Short mmCIF file of C-alpha atoms and ligand atoms in Angstrom, two decimals:
data_model
loop_
_atom_site.label_atom_id
_atom_site.label_comp_id
_atom_site.label_asym_id
_atom_site.label_seq_id
_atom_site.Cartn_x
_atom_site.Cartn_y
_atom_site.Cartn_z
CA MET U 42 246.37 170.10 131.63
CA THR U 43 246.56 166.93 132.72
CA ILE U 44 243.60 164.51 133.12
CA TYR U 45 244.08 161.49 134.89
CA GLN U 46 242.84 158.85 132.80
CA ASN U 47 241.49 155.12 133.85
CA ILE U 48 243.90 152.16 133.00
CA ILE U 49 243.09 148.97 132.42
CA GLY U 50 244.97 145.86 130.46
CA GLY U 51 247.67 148.95 130.32
CA ASN U 52 245.71 151.03 127.76
CA ALA U 53 244.73 154.88 128.92
CA VAL U 54 240.61 154.54 129.19
CA ALA U 55 238.57 157.91 129.44
CA GLY U 56 235.80 157.88 132.34
CA ASP U 57 232.28 158.60 130.86
CA MET U 58 230.83 160.43 134.02
CA GLY U 59 232.63 163.87 133.66
CA THR U 60 236.25 164.59 135.14
CA GLN U 61 236.64 166.57 138.52
CA PRO U 62 239.44 169.29 139.41
CA ILE U 63 242.29 168.52 141.44
CA TYR U 64 244.27 171.38 143.21
CA ASN U 65 246.78 172.48 144.71
CA PRO U 66 246.18 172.48 148.51
CA ALA U 67 248.67 175.28 149.10
CA THR U 68 247.92 177.30 146.50
CA GLY U 69 244.41 176.82 146.13
CA GLU U 70 244.93 177.13 142.06
CA GLN U 71 243.77 173.95 139.97
CA ILE U 72 245.93 171.68 138.45
CA ALA U 73 244.60 168.41 137.09
CA GLU U 74 241.70 166.26 136.26
CA VAL U 75 240.23 163.05 136.91
CA THR U 76 238.51 161.35 135.07
CA LEU U 77 235.60 159.67 136.34
CA SER U 78 233.61 156.49 136.15
CA SER U 79 230.81 154.12 135.76
CA ALA U 80 229.80 150.95 135.55
CA ALA U 81 230.46 150.27 132.38
CA ILE U 82 234.15 151.20 132.86
CA VAL U 83 234.17 148.99 135.71
CA ASP U 84 233.23 145.82 133.67
CA GLN U 85 235.88 147.27 131.07
CA ALA U 86 238.50 146.66 134.23
CA VAL U 87 236.70 143.24 135.48
CA ALA U 88 236.57 142.01 132.19
CA ALA U 89 240.79 143.23 131.68
CA ALA U 90 241.69 141.65 134.34
CA GLN U 91 239.61 138.36 134.45
CA GLU U 92 241.84 137.86 130.81
CA ALA U 93 244.51 138.36 132.38
CA LEU U 94 244.10 135.55 135.32
CA PRO U 95 244.71 132.40 134.27
CA GLY U 96 247.98 133.80 132.86
CA TRP U 97 249.40 135.30 136.10
CA ALA U 98 247.47 132.08 138.46
CA ASN U 99 249.59 129.82 136.88
CA THR U 100 252.58 132.49 136.97
CA PRO U 101 255.14 129.83 139.64
CA PRO U 102 255.51 132.27 142.20
CA LEU U 103 258.60 132.44 142.19
CA LYS U 104 258.55 134.34 138.72
CA ARG U 105 255.35 136.92 139.92
CA ALA U 106 258.44 137.67 143.44
CA ARG U 107 260.83 138.44 140.48
CA VAL U 108 258.47 141.29 139.42
CA MET U 109 258.05 142.39 142.77
CA PHE U 110 261.86 142.32 143.11
CA ALA U 111 262.11 144.66 140.02
CA TYR U 112 258.99 146.76 141.32
CA LYS U 113 261.02 147.44 144.57
CA GLU U 114 264.00 148.67 142.57
CA LEU U 115 262.29 150.94 140.05
CA LEU U 116 260.42 152.00 143.15
CA GLU U 117 263.42 152.85 145.06
CA ALA U 118 265.18 154.78 142.15
CA ASN U 119 261.82 156.71 141.75
CA LEU U 120 261.28 157.60 145.48
CA GLU U 121 261.68 161.55 144.50
CA LYS U 122 259.46 161.14 142.33
CA VAL U 123 257.55 159.10 143.87
CA ALA U 124 256.94 161.18 147.20
CA GLU U 125 256.60 164.78 144.64
CA ALA U 126 253.54 163.24 142.88
CA ILE U 127 251.94 163.07 146.89
CA CYS U 128 253.21 165.89 147.42
CA THR U 129 251.48 168.14 144.78
CA GLN U 130 248.56 167.12 144.93
CA HIS U 131 248.21 166.37 148.89
CA GLY U 132 250.12 168.76 150.84
CA LYS U 133 252.30 166.57 152.79
CA THR U 134 256.11 167.91 152.83
CA LEU U 135 258.62 165.96 150.73
CA GLU U 136 260.13 163.71 154.09
CA ASP U 137 256.89 163.04 155.70
CA ALA U 138 256.03 161.70 151.92
CA LYS U 139 259.22 159.80 150.98
CA GLY U 140 258.49 157.70 154.49
CA GLU U 141 255.20 157.28 153.04
CA VAL U 142 256.57 155.77 150.03
CA ILE U 143 259.42 153.64 152.25
CA ARG U 144 256.46 152.30 154.45
CA GLY U 145 254.94 151.31 151.38
CA ILE U 146 258.15 149.24 149.82
CA GLU U 147 258.49 147.42 152.99
CA VAL U 148 255.51 144.86 151.32
CA VAL U 149 256.31 144.65 148.29
CA GLU U 150 259.83 143.29 150.07
CA PHE U 151 257.45 140.71 152.57
CA ALA U 152 256.21 140.32 148.66
CA CYS U 153 258.65 139.30 147.37
CA GLY U 154 259.37 136.57 150.21
CA ILE U 155 255.41 134.92 148.24
CA PRO U 156 257.39 131.83 147.45
CA HIS U 157 258.38 130.53 150.70
CA LEU U 158 254.67 132.30 152.59
CA LEU U 159 252.24 130.25 150.01
CA ARG U 160 253.88 127.58 150.78
CA GLY U 161 251.44 124.39 151.73
CA ASP U 162 251.49 122.11 154.32
CA TYR U 163 252.20 118.34 153.39
CA THR U 164 251.42 114.65 155.71
CA ARG U 165 252.00 111.18 154.33
CA ASN U 166 249.61 108.76 155.17
CA VAL U 167 246.45 110.11 157.02
CA GLY U 168 245.41 106.89 156.69
CA PRO U 169 246.48 103.64 155.31
CA ALA U 170 248.26 105.26 151.96
CA ILE U 171 245.99 108.32 152.36
CA ASP U 172 248.43 111.51 151.70
CA SER U 173 247.11 115.04 152.18
CA TYR U 174 248.03 118.25 151.12
CA SER U 175 246.96 121.90 151.70
CA ASP U 176 247.33 124.85 149.25
CA ARG U 177 246.43 128.31 149.30
CA GLN U 178 244.91 129.10 145.95
CA PRO U 179 244.48 133.42 144.32
CA LEU U 180 240.87 134.61 144.24
CA GLY U 181 240.93 135.96 141.56
CA VAL U 182 239.42 139.12 140.93
CA VAL U 183 240.09 141.52 143.59
CA ALA U 184 239.47 145.43 144.38
CA GLY U 185 240.84 147.47 146.63
CA ILE U 186 239.41 151.18 147.24
CA THR U 187 241.70 153.66 148.89
CA PRO U 188 241.42 157.05 151.07
CA PHE U 189 243.37 160.08 150.24
CA ASN U 190 245.98 160.48 152.63
CA PHE U 191 248.49 157.84 151.45
CA PRO U 192 247.85 157.56 147.62
CA ALA U 193 251.00 155.04 147.53
CA MET U 194 251.58 153.43 150.82
CA VAL U 195 247.65 152.32 150.89
CA PRO U 196 247.52 150.93 147.10
CA MET U 197 250.78 149.76 147.91
CA TRP U 198 249.28 147.67 151.66
CA MET U 199 246.69 145.86 148.78
CA PHE U 200 248.16 145.06 145.73
CA PRO U 201 251.47 144.20 145.85
CA MET U 202 249.55 140.65 148.57
CA ALA U 203 247.33 140.17 145.99
CA ILE U 204 249.35 140.24 143.00
CA ALA U 205 252.26 138.70 144.27
CA CYS U 206 249.33 136.02 145.88
CA GLY U 207 248.71 134.99 141.99
CA ASN U 208 245.13 137.46 141.66
CA THR U 209 243.87 140.21 139.02
CA PHE U 210 243.52 143.54 140.94
CA ILE U 211 241.38 146.67 140.13
CA LEU U 212 242.60 150.22 142.07
CA LYS U 213 240.47 152.85 142.88
CA PRO U 214 242.31 155.58 144.48
CA SER U 215 240.93 158.52 145.71
CA GLU U 216 239.59 161.22 143.91
CA ARG U 217 241.57 163.56 144.83
CA ASP U 218 245.18 162.72 144.57
CA PRO U 219 245.11 160.85 141.72
CA ALA U 220 248.88 161.09 140.74
CA ALA U 221 250.88 159.19 143.09
CA PRO U 222 248.30 155.65 142.42
CA GLN U 223 249.53 156.57 138.67
CA LEU U 224 252.48 156.29 138.91
CA ILE U 225 252.74 153.37 141.16
CA LEU U 226 250.95 151.68 138.86
CA GLU U 227 253.64 152.06 135.38
CA LEU U 228 256.28 150.80 137.24
CA MET U 229 254.69 148.07 138.09
CA GLN U 230 254.49 147.72 134.61
CA GLU U 231 257.19 148.77 133.69
CA ALA U 232 259.21 146.00 136.75
CA GLY U 233 257.45 143.25 133.88
CA LEU U 234 253.19 143.24 135.13
CA PRO U 235 252.06 141.72 132.42
CA ALA U 236 248.96 144.07 131.09
CA GLY U 237 245.18 143.61 132.58
CA VAL U 238 247.15 142.38 135.54
CA LEU U 239 246.99 145.65 137.81
CA ASN U 240 244.08 147.94 136.51
CA ILE U 241 243.29 151.73 138.04
CA VAL U 242 239.98 152.60 137.55
CA ASN U 243 238.99 156.22 138.99
CA GLY U 244 235.83 157.84 140.05
CA GLY U 245 233.40 158.44 143.06
CA LYS U 246 230.67 156.83 144.06
CA PRO U 247 229.07 155.31 140.72
CA ALA U 248 232.20 153.54 139.94
CA VAL U 249 232.63 152.04 144.03
CA ASP U 250 229.19 150.79 143.73
CA ALA U 251 230.49 148.56 140.11
CA ILE U 252 232.88 147.20 142.51
CA LEU U 253 230.43 145.71 145.09
CA HIS U 254 227.60 145.04 142.95
CA HIS U 255 230.30 142.86 140.38
CA PRO U 256 229.67 138.86 140.15
CA SER U 257 233.30 138.55 139.04
CA VAL U 258 235.41 140.78 142.25
CA LYS U 259 235.89 138.34 144.61
CA ALA U 260 237.16 140.32 147.59
CA VAL U 261 237.14 143.94 147.75
CA SER U 262 239.60 145.48 150.16
CA PHE U 263 238.55 149.41 152.04
CA VAL U 264 240.52 151.47 153.61
CA GLY U 265 238.95 155.34 153.65
CA SER U 266 236.51 156.64 156.53
CA THR U 267 233.96 154.47 158.79
CA PRO U 268 230.93 155.34 157.72
CA ILE U 269 232.28 154.17 154.04
CA ALA U 270 234.12 151.93 154.86
CA GLU U 271 230.76 150.39 157.19
CA TYR U 272 228.84 150.49 153.80
CA VAL U 273 231.56 148.88 151.82
CA TYR U 274 230.98 145.44 153.85
CA GLN U 275 228.15 145.48 153.92
CA THR U 276 227.15 146.03 150.74
CA GLY U 277 230.47 143.89 149.86
CA THR U 278 229.86 141.08 151.94
CA ALA U 279 225.48 141.09 151.30
CA ASN U 280 227.10 140.16 147.72
CA GLY U 281 228.71 137.31 148.04
CA LYS U 282 232.18 139.02 148.59
CA ARG U 283 235.38 138.66 151.35
CA VAL U 284 235.41 142.56 152.26
CA GLN U 285 238.17 143.71 154.84
CA ALA U 286 237.27 147.99 155.45
CA LEU U 287 239.86 150.29 157.79
CA GLY U 288 237.66 152.92 158.98
CA GLY U 289 239.16 155.55 160.71
CA ALA U 290 239.87 156.42 164.26
CA LYS U 291 240.41 158.76 166.76
CA ASN U 292 243.21 157.64 168.76
CA HIS U 293 244.19 157.58 172.81
CA MET U 294 248.33 159.17 173.72
CA VAL U 295 247.57 157.68 177.44
CA ILE U 296 250.53 159.81 179.75
CA MET U 297 250.93 158.40 183.02
CA PRO U 298 252.52 160.56 185.78
CA ASP U 299 255.71 158.99 185.66
CA ALA U 300 256.93 159.81 181.99
CA ASP U 301 259.66 161.42 180.93
CA MET U 302 257.49 164.07 179.59
CA ASP U 303 259.58 165.43 177.17
CA GLN U 304 259.76 162.47 175.42
CA ALA U 305 255.90 162.40 175.38
CA VAL U 306 255.81 165.85 174.28
CA ASP U 307 258.05 165.30 171.17
CA ALA U 308 256.03 162.14 170.84
CA LEU U 309 252.60 164.03 171.04
CA MET U 310 254.06 166.94 168.42
CA GLY U 311 255.68 164.32 165.95
CA ALA U 312 251.88 162.63 165.98
CA GLY U 313 249.66 165.06 166.38
CA TYR U 314 250.67 167.84 163.97
CA GLY U 315 252.75 165.33 161.15
CA SER U 316 250.93 165.54 158.36
CA ALA U 317 248.26 168.07 159.69
CA GLY U 318 247.00 165.33 161.42
CA GLU U 319 245.49 163.78 157.83
CA ARG U 320 247.00 160.41 159.38
CA CYS U 321 244.54 157.48 160.90
CA MET U 322 246.97 156.80 163.09
CA ALA U 323 247.78 160.62 164.60
CA ILE U 324 247.20 160.57 168.41
CA SER U 325 244.37 163.53 168.39
CA VAL U 326 243.46 162.81 172.24
CA ALA U 327 246.39 162.89 174.88
CA VAL U 328 245.39 161.83 178.25
CA PRO U 329 247.55 162.96 181.08
CA VAL U 330 246.87 160.83 184.10
CA GLY U 331 245.95 163.04 187.25
CA GLN U 332 245.68 167.05 187.01
CA ASP U 333 249.40 167.39 188.13
CA THR U 334 250.67 165.60 184.52
CA ALA U 335 248.47 166.93 183.04
CA ASP U 336 249.36 171.29 183.55
CA ARG U 337 252.98 169.82 183.16
CA LEU U 338 252.31 169.07 179.77
CA VAL U 339 249.56 171.68 178.64
CA GLU U 340 252.87 173.91 179.72
CA LYS U 341 254.78 172.48 177.86
CA LEU U 342 252.34 171.42 175.00
CA ALA U 343 251.09 175.18 173.99
CA PRO U 344 253.94 176.61 172.69
CA ARG U 345 255.47 173.89 170.91
CA VAL U 346 252.15 174.01 168.83
CA SER U 347 252.23 177.36 168.49
CA GLY U 348 255.68 176.97 167.13
CA ILE U 349 255.11 175.25 164.30
CA LYS U 350 257.03 175.44 161.19
CA ILE U 351 254.16 175.59 158.26
CA GLY U 352 254.93 175.37 155.05
CA THR U 353 254.45 174.49 151.18
CA TRP U 354 255.57 171.02 150.62
CA ASN U 355 259.42 171.75 149.31
CA ASP U 356 259.75 173.71 152.74
CA PRO U 357 262.78 172.11 154.11
CA ASP U 358 262.41 173.49 157.49
CA ALA U 359 258.43 172.54 157.25
CA GLU U 360 257.28 170.69 160.03
CA MET U 361 253.13 170.66 158.25
CA GLY U 362 251.69 171.71 155.43
CA PRO U 363 248.29 172.67 154.15
CA LEU U 364 244.66 170.07 154.84
CA VAL U 365 244.06 168.56 150.97
CA THR U 366 240.89 170.83 149.88
CA GLU U 367 239.24 174.19 150.65
CA GLN U 368 235.98 171.64 151.74
CA HIS U 369 238.36 169.88 154.44
CA LYS U 370 239.72 172.99 155.79
CA ASP U 371 236.27 174.33 156.20
CA LYS U 372 235.45 171.35 157.97
CA VAL U 373 238.08 170.78 160.40
CA LEU U 374 237.25 174.49 161.31
CA GLY U 375 233.60 173.87 162.20
CA TYR U 376 235.08 171.02 164.08
CA ILE U 377 237.09 173.60 166.49
CA ASN U 378 234.48 175.64 166.06
CA LYS U 379 231.99 173.14 168.03
CA GLY U 380 235.07 172.90 170.58
CA VAL U 381 235.01 176.96 171.62
CA GLU U 382 231.18 176.38 171.59
CA GLU U 383 230.78 173.09 174.04
CA GLY U 384 233.31 174.81 176.57
CA ALA U 385 236.83 173.53 175.55
CA ASN U 386 239.38 175.75 176.55
CA LEU U 387 241.36 176.59 173.13
CA VAL U 388 244.70 176.81 174.24
CA VAL U 389 246.46 177.65 170.83
CA ASP U 390 243.94 178.51 168.15
CA GLY U 391 245.17 177.43 164.65
CA ARG U 392 241.38 178.98 162.54
CA ASP U 393 243.64 182.38 161.17
CA PHE U 394 246.89 180.82 160.16
CA ALA U 395 247.61 181.94 156.85
CA LEU U 396 250.92 181.21 154.96
CA GLN U 397 252.87 184.78 153.28
CA GLY U 398 252.42 184.47 149.80
CA TYR U 399 250.23 181.10 150.45
CA GLU U 400 246.54 182.97 151.25
CA ASN U 401 244.55 180.40 149.29
CA GLY U 402 245.76 177.79 150.74
CA TYR U 403 244.34 174.85 152.71
CA PHE U 404 246.27 175.77 156.03
CA VAL U 405 244.96 175.79 159.52
CA GLY U 406 247.50 175.91 162.09
CA GLY U 407 248.35 173.78 165.01
CA THR U 408 245.65 173.86 167.22
CA LEU U 409 245.04 172.49 170.72
CA PHE U 410 242.30 172.33 173.21
CA ASP U 411 242.45 172.02 177.51
CA HIS U 412 239.56 169.85 179.39
CA VAL U 413 238.07 168.03 176.53
CA THR U 414 234.83 166.28 178.34
CA THR U 415 234.12 162.26 176.42
CA ASP U 416 230.65 163.90 175.58
CA MET U 417 231.70 167.22 173.06
CA THR U 418 231.47 166.59 169.53
CA ILE U 419 235.51 167.17 168.92
CA TYR U 420 236.26 164.09 171.25
CA ARG U 421 234.06 162.08 169.62
CA GLU U 422 234.09 162.65 166.27
CA GLU U 423 238.07 162.62 164.57
CA ILE U 424 238.68 165.66 162.80
CA PHE U 425 241.83 164.74 160.74
CA GLY U 426 243.30 167.44 160.83
CA PRO U 427 245.85 169.43 163.11
CA VAL U 428 243.73 169.04 166.04
CA VAL U 429 244.74 167.85 169.45
CA CYS U 430 242.11 167.56 172.67
CA VAL U 431 243.52 166.24 176.31
CA ALA U 432 240.76 164.58 177.91
CA ARG U 433 242.24 164.72 181.58
CA ALA U 434 242.19 161.32 183.37
CA ASP U 435 241.97 161.23 187.11
CA SER U 436 243.90 158.17 187.61
CA PHE U 437 245.28 154.54 184.88
CA ASP U 438 241.31 152.47 185.17
CA GLN U 439 239.67 155.99 184.18
CA ALA U 440 242.09 156.60 180.86
CA VAL U 441 241.63 153.18 180.19
CA SER U 442 237.61 153.40 180.86
CA MET U 443 237.99 155.77 178.11
CA VAL U 444 239.93 154.59 175.12
CA ASN U 445 237.58 151.48 175.57
CA ASP U 446 234.60 153.37 176.13
CA HIS U 447 235.43 155.05 172.44
CA GLU U 448 233.78 154.02 169.74
CA TYR U 449 236.37 153.77 167.20
CA GLY U 450 239.95 151.07 168.34
CA ASN U 451 242.99 151.51 165.60
CA GLY U 452 246.03 152.48 167.49
CA THR U 453 246.53 153.93 171.04
CA ALA U 454 249.96 155.11 172.99
CA ILE U 455 251.16 155.01 176.90
CA PHE U 456 253.93 156.91 177.69
CA THR U 457 255.50 155.92 180.94
CA ARG U 458 258.42 154.23 182.94
CA ASP U 459 256.51 151.48 185.00
CA GLY U 460 256.44 147.90 183.34
CA ASP U 461 253.27 147.02 184.31
CA ALA U 462 251.32 149.56 183.64
CA ALA U 463 252.08 149.23 180.25
CA ARG U 464 251.63 145.17 180.36
CA SER U 465 248.56 146.27 181.97
CA TYR U 466 247.65 148.44 179.23
CA ALA U 467 248.52 146.38 177.00
CA ASP U 468 246.18 143.44 178.66
CA GLN U 469 242.90 145.19 178.32
CA ILE U 470 242.75 147.88 175.46
CA GLN U 471 240.61 147.63 172.87
CA VAL U 472 242.54 148.04 170.22
CA GLY U 473 243.63 146.78 167.64
CA MET U 474 247.57 148.50 167.50
CA VAL U 475 249.06 149.67 170.73
CA GLY U 476 252.88 151.73 171.46
CA VAL U 477 254.68 151.65 174.67
CA ASN U 478 256.23 154.87 174.36
CA VAL U 479 255.95 154.73 170.46
CA PRO U 480 253.27 156.92 169.49
CA ILE U 481 252.43 155.90 165.63
CA PRO U 482 252.68 151.78 166.23
CA VAL U 483 252.32 151.34 162.54
CA PRO U 484 253.42 147.57 162.28
CA VAL U 485 256.04 146.69 160.21
CA ALA U 486 255.19 145.18 156.67
CA TYR U 487 255.82 141.99 158.01
CA HIS U 488 252.90 141.65 160.71
CA SER U 489 249.91 143.38 159.40
CA PHE U 490 248.06 146.01 160.47
CA GLY U 491 244.52 146.41 161.45
CA GLY U 492 242.07 148.15 164.20
CA TRP U 493 239.38 147.25 166.37
CA LYS U 494 235.73 148.50 167.06
CA ARG U 495 235.09 150.66 164.52
CA SER U 496 237.88 150.84 162.69
CA LEU U 497 237.85 147.63 160.79
CA PHE U 498 235.26 145.81 159.39
CA GLY U 499 236.01 142.49 158.51
CA ASP U 500 238.20 139.78 160.15
CA HIS U 501 241.98 140.70 158.51
CA GLY U 502 244.23 143.51 159.24
CA ALA U 503 245.70 144.72 156.28
CA TYR U 504 249.42 143.30 154.26
CA GLY U 505 251.51 140.44 156.53
CA MET U 506 250.90 137.10 157.13
CA GLU U 507 247.16 138.38 156.91
CA ALA U 508 247.22 139.29 153.48
CA VAL U 509 248.38 136.10 152.53
CA ARG U 510 244.77 134.64 153.95
CA PHE U 511 242.99 137.30 153.25
CA TYR U 512 243.89 137.35 149.64
CA THR U 513 243.56 133.01 149.39
CA LYS U 514 241.93 129.96 149.10
CA LEU U 515 242.55 127.34 151.29
CA LYS U 516 242.42 124.05 149.63
CA THR U 517 243.21 120.28 151.08
CA VAL U 518 243.54 117.36 149.17
CA THR U 519 243.61 113.73 150.00
CA SER U 520 244.67 111.50 148.10
CA ARG U 521 245.20 107.73 148.34
CA TRP U 522 246.68 105.25 145.31
CA PRO U 523 246.01 102.37 143.92
CA THR U 524 247.65 99.36 146.16
CA GLY U 525 245.77 96.84 146.40
CA ILE U 526 244.31 97.49 149.39
CA ARG U 527 240.65 96.63 148.79
CA SER U 528 238.26 97.56 151.59
CA GLY U 529 234.71 97.73 149.82
CA ALA U 530 231.94 100.21 150.16
CA GLN U 531 232.38 101.87 153.27
CA PHE U 532 228.72 103.61 154.37
CA ASN U 533 229.87 104.84 157.35
CA PHE U 534 232.12 108.24 158.10
CA PRO U 535 235.48 107.87 156.86
CA LEU U 536 237.88 107.15 160.50
CA ASN U 537 241.80 106.87 160.69
CA ASN U 538 242.49 103.02 161.68
P1 NAD D 840 236.40 158.35 152.20
O1 NAD D 840 235.43 157.51 153.10
O2 NAD D 840 235.98 159.92 151.77
O3 NAD D 840 237.19 157.92 150.76
C1 NAD D 840 237.55 156.59 150.55
C2 NAD D 840 237.11 156.11 149.09
O4 NAD D 840 235.84 156.00 149.29
C3 NAD D 840 237.86 157.35 148.69
O5 NAD D 840 238.58 156.31 147.40
C4 NAD D 840 236.32 157.50 147.92
O6 NAD D 840 236.28 157.68 146.27
C5 NAD D 840 235.50 156.38 148.44
N1 NAD D 840 233.94 156.87 148.21
C6 NAD D 840 233.91 158.69 149.35
N2 NAD D 840 232.81 158.64 149.20
C7 NAD D 840 231.52 157.12 148.97
C8 NAD D 840 230.49 157.31 149.12
N3 NAD D 840 229.79 157.93 149.53
N4 NAD D 840 229.95 155.38 148.45
C9 NAD D 840 231.27 154.63 148.30
N5 NAD D 840 232.51 155.31 148.57
C10 NAD D 840 232.96 156.54 149.21
O7 NAD D 840 238.08 158.54 153.62
P2 NAD D 840 239.63 160.11 152.76
O8 NAD D 840 238.82 161.39 153.37
O9 NAD D 840 239.69 159.64 151.16
O10 NAD D 840 239.93 159.83 153.78
C11 NAD D 840 240.68 159.81 155.07
C12 NAD D 840 239.61 158.72 155.87
O11 NAD D 840 240.15 157.49 156.12
C13 NAD D 840 239.73 159.19 157.60
O12 NAD D 840 239.21 158.77 158.01
C14 NAD D 840 241.06 158.05 158.03
O13 NAD D 840 241.02 157.98 159.04
C15 NAD D 840 240.59 156.84 156.81
N6 NAD D 840 242.22 156.30 156.72
C16 NAD D 840 241.34 154.66 157.46
C17 NAD D 840 243.27 153.89 157.49
C18 NAD D 840 242.93 152.88 158.26
O14 NAD D 840 244.11 151.83 157.67
N7 NAD D 840 242.27 152.58 159.83
C19 NAD D 840 244.82 154.65 157.05
C20 NAD D 840 243.84 155.77 155.96
C21 NAD D 840 242.97 156.07 156.03
#
């Protein structure tokens, strides 16, 4: 059986804390194991990354970009293989997985522009015969800790830009689906990246804690659930590191009375149930404005939710697959039970769904609740499953307040034909990423990704120019060359006279 090892300095290195099983979510069968690592293994990875650092940091940006160009081509040539590595351990459908990889490749394409992105500023004559230039320099050894739901894309939000900026990198991927991270690292080595510039350490909390406490790790990027994001931010910053920690979400889609209801329902189906709801930008709450809008929405939505085609990743007709693990399935079922207990109206019940021939798989059917109120657990907490809650609002203002009062602020969308309503929504809403008639407004690679409130701890979002700022530190050099000017010792603050 395959055991996913660590990759340190280009070599496979076993962990020292045993292994953890990896399952096929469609069958419930164990298909592999992943090694688990302690602080001693993290030390080895940091040492390898530090050894590689001077050479890589001093490699001209154009040469670093050439590695990115080669990497992009290798990823494209291996798209199907990377997507299959995702599917077999995560469970999402093949087309969905390919989409994930393509969005990751787009960040690599952005990283190809690093010579231009790192170009500094220069001013001649900031004073008499004095010139000044600003430059962005790499931080050193940096680390990324990533979740199970995008095992290729989220690591690619991080390491291509970190490495292009001249840092060396340690990736601690999710221990639930290690195949894709390993494959994309191998392709990076094939692209010509020197050994030690990118390393993988597999493991759980002990490996994360070792990264957070290691004095030579200068910055940590984290993506995962909010409690762990907050812990990573607090622990990492207390240890003097720069940290960006992206957390969980509860994304609302507001549907105005004038919205094109067919378009809104199509959007809600894909954004709510695609990838079985295991997306941080999934729409998990629909907020129709007005009772009539709500009735029309639920009437159109319910048959669509009951009719979702559920299947294994390689079934070309499947619209969604299973959840990632049995524990996660139990958690999602627990939320559905809680919703019923707390009095929400269960319009479509996915709890008893079983796929013929795959009865041990971690499948949950599409589920729809109506008349969900803001005090209910299923409204307040992230479910991360194929469950959409309809929470009715009486007015636009009430819809805005609901979204703004929620602890999360990752993504949101408004569906309307009214430009004033759309503009006012985008202005007022306390959420980092807003869609107008766009259900999953994930910014493209040359913008940046990031939520507000308890969906992001730290000052910088992921990829785009935010990544250049996060993975570099600014240096400004002011220089004077001997010109025969002698002004004598100056004890006052230097002025530009
Ligand atoms: P998770 O928080 O359980 O795990 C994320 C990472 O943290 C993993 O690498 C894991 O090994 C590590 N980890 C887990 N428990 C830990 C602990 N106690 N101490 C230290 N490290 C620990 O998240 P997940 O279940 O893998 O992923 C789903 C979550 O990620 C959802 O909440 C989702 O919203 C969020 N997510 C957010 C974004 C975003 O951009 N905001 C993107 C994708 C996923």
